[in-house]
Tab-separated table of C-alpha atoms in Angstrom:
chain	number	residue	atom	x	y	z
A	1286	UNK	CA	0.000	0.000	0.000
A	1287	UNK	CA	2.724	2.624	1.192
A	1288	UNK	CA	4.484	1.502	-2.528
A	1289	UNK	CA	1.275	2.593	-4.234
A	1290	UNK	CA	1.111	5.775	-2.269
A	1291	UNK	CA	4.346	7.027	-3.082
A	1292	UNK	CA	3.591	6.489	-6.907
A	1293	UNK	CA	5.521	2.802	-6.979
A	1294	UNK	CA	4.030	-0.495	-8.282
A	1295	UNK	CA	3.891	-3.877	-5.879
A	1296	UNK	CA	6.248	-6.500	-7.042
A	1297	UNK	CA	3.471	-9.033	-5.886
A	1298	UNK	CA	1.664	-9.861	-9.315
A	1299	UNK	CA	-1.701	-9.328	-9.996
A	1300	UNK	CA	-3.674	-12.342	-10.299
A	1301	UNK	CA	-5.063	-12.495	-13.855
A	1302	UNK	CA	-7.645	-15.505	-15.127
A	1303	UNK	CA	-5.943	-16.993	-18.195
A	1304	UNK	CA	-8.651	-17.995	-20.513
A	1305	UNK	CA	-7.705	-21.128	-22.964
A	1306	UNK	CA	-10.336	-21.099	-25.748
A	1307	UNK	CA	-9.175	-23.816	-28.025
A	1308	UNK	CA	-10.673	-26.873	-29.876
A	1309	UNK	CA	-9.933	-29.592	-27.000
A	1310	UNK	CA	-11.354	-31.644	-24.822
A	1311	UNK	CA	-9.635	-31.837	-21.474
A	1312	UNK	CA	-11.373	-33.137	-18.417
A	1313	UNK	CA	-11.598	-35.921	-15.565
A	1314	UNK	CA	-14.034	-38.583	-17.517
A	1315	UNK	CA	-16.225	-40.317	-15.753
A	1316	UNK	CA	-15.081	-43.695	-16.755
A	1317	UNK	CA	-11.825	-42.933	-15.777
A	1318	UNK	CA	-12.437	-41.770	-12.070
A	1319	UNK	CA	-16.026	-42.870	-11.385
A	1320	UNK	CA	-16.520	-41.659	-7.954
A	1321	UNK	CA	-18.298	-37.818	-8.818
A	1322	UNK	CA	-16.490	-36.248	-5.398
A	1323	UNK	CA	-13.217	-37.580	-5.896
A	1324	UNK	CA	-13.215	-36.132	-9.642
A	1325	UNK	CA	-14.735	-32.754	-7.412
A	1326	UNK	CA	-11.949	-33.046	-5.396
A	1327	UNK	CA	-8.958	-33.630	-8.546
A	1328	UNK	CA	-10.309	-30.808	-9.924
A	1329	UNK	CA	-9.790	-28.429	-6.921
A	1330	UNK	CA	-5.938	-29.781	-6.490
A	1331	UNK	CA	-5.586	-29.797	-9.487
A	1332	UNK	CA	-6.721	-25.996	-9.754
A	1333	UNK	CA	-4.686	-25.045	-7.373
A	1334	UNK	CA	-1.536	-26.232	-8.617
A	1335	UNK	CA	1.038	-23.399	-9.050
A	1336	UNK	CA	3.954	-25.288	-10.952
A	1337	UNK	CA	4.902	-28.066	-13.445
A	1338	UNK	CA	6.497	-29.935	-10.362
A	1339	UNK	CA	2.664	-29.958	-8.727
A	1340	UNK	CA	1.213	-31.461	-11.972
A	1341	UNK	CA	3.674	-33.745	-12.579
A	1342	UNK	CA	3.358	-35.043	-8.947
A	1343	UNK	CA	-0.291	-34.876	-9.425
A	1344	UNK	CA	0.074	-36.430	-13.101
A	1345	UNK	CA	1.862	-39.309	-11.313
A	1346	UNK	CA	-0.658	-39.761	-8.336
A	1347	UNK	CA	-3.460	-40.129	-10.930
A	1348	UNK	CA	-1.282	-42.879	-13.451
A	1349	UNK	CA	-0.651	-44.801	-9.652
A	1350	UNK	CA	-4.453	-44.863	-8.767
A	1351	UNK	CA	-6.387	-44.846	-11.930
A	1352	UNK	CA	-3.859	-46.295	-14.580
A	1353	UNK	CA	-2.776	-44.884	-17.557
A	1354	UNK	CA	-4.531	-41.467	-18.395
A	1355	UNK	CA	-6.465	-41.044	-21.185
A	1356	UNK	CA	-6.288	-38.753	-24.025
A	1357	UNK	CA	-8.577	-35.891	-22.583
A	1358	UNK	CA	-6.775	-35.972	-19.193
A	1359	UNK	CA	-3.321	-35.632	-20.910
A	1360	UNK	CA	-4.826	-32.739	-22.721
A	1361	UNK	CA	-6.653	-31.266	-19.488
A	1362	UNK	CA	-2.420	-31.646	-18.208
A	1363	UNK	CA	-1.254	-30.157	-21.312
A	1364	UNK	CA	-3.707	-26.913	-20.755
A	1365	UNK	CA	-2.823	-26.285	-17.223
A	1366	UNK	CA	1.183	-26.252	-18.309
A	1367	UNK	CA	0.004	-24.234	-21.013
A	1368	UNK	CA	-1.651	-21.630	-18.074
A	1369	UNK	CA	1.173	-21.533	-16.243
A	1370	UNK	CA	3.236	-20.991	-19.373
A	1371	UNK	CA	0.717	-18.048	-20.201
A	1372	UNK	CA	1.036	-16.317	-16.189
A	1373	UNK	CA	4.541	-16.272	-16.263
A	1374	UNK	CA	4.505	-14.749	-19.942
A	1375	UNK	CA	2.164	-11.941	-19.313
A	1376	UNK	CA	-0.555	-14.160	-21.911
A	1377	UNK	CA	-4.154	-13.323	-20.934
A	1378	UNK	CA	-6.114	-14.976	-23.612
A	1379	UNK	CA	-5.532	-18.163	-25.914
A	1380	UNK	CA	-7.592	-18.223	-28.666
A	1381	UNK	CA	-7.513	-20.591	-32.143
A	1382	UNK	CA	-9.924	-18.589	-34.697
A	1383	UNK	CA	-10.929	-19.843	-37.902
A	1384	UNK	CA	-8.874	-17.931	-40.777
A	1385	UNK	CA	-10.507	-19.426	-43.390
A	1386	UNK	CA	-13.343	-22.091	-43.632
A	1387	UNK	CA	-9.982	-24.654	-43.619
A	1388	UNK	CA	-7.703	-22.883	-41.728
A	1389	UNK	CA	-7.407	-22.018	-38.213
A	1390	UNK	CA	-5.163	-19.200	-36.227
A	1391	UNK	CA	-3.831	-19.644	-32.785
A	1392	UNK	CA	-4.228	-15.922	-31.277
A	1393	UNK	CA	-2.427	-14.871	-27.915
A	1394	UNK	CA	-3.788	-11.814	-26.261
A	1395	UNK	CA	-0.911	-9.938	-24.356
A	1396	UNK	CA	-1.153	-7.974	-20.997
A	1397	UNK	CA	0.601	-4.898	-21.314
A	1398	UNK	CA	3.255	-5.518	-19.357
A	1399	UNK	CA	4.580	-7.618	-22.337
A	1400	UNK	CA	7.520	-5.309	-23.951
A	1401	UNK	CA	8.604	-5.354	-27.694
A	1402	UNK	CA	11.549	-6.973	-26.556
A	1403	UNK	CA	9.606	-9.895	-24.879
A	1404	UNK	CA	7.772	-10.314	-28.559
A	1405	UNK	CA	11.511	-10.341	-30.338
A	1406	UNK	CA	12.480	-13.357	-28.010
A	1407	UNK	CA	9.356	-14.903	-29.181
A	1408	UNK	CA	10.184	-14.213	-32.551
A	1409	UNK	CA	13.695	-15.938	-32.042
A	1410	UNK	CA	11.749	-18.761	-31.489
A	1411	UNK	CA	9.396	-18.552	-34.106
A	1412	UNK	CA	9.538	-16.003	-36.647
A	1413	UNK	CA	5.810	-17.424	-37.825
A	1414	UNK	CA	4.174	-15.156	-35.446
A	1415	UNK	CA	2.327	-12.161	-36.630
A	1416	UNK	CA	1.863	-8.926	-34.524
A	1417	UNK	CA	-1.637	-7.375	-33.682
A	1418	UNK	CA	-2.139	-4.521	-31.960
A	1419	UNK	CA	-2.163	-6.688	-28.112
A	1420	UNK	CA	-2.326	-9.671	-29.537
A	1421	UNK	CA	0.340	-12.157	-31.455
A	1422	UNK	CA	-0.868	-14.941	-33.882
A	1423	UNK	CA	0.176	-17.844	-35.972
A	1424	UNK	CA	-1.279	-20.628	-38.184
A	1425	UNK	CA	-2.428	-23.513	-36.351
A	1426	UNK	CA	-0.924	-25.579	-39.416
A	1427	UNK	CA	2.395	-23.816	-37.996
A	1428	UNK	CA	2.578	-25.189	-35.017
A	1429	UNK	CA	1.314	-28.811	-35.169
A	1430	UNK	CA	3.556	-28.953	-37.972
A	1431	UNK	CA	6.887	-27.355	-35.406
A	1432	UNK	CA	4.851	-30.117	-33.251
A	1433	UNK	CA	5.436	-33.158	-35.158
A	1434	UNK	CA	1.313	-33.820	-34.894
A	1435	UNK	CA	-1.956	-32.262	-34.288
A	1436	UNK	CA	-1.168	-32.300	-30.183
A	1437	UNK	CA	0.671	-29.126	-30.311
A	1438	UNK	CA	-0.464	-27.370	-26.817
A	1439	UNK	CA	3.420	-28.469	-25.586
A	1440	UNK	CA	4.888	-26.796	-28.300
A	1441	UNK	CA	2.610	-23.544	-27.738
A	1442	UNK	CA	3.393	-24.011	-24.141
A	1443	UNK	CA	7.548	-23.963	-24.944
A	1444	UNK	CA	7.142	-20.748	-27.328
A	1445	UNK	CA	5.088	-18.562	-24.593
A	1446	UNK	CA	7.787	-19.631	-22.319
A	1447	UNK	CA	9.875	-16.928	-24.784
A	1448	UNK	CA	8.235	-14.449	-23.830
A	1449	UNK	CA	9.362	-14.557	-20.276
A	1450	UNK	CA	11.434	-12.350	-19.290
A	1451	UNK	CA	15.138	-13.425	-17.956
A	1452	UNK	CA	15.464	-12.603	-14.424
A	1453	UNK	CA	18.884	-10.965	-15.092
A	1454	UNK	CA	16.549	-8.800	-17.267
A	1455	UNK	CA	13.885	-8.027	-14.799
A	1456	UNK	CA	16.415	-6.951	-12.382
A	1457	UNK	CA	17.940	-4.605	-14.146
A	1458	UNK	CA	14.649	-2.915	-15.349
A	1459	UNK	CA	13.784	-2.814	-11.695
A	1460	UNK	CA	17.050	-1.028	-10.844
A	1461	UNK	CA	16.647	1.864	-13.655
A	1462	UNK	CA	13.330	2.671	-12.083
């Protein structure tokens, strides 16, 4: 509070709901954990999970008790890495948007404290991405393609992780302020 008073900004970041809007299905299936309050209660761990070390733990938990995980809990998995990907990045919105009546476009919606340099490290990456106002996007035949297969929410996951700042970077902007 006395940061925001004298004109500063927290270092504590600001919760932001990441919204993943794309075409698949990731959830706890029925047949796969019957019991309706112990999917309840997957869900809420698995909600809460802050890092990849969490899920994976989590990820192994479920393999131990239920046996191997199908395709729609992999992907459920796959989204919340690609979440955590997006929170660190400064990614607010994940979007695939038809192009054409054939073609599809994977569209990331930035916060603003994304910096053109964050977008250049990106760019590194993948120079496939196209710049939007807030927003970057690319053709979903890109990336399965950079994927090896249509399962590319790992590979999104591993090019939002460009936009992440250094820490080496992040401290220095913090000491020229």
């Amino acid at each position: 509070v006395e940061e925001l008073k004298s004109g500063g900004t927290p270092d504590a970041e600001q919760e932001v709901a990441i919204e993943i809007l794309l075409p698949v299905t990731a959830l706890l299936p029925s047949f796969y954990i019957p019991d309706e309050g112990e999917r309840i209660s997957v869900y809420q761990k698995l909600a809460g999970s802050e890092d990849d070390a969490t899920l994976s733990e989590f990820e192994a938990d479920l393999r131990d008790e239920y046996g191997d995980l199908p395709k729609q809990v992999k992907n459920l998995f796959s989204v919340l890495r690609l979440k955590l990907a997006c929170r660190k990045a400064g990614v607010i919105r994940v979007k695939a948007e038809d192009k054409t009546r054939t073609a599809r476009e994977v569209v990331l919606s930035l916060h603003p404290k994304v910096e053109a340099m964050d977008i250049m490290r990106l760019l590194q990456v993948n120079s496939g991405w196209k710049i939007s106002g807030s927003s970057l996007r690319i053709d979903e035949a890109d990336l399965i393609k950079r994927a090896g297969g249509p399962d590319y929410l790992k590979e999104l996951a591993t090019e939002i992780k460009a936009l992440v700042r250094p820490a080496k970077e992040k401290k220095t902007m913090k000491e020229s302020q």
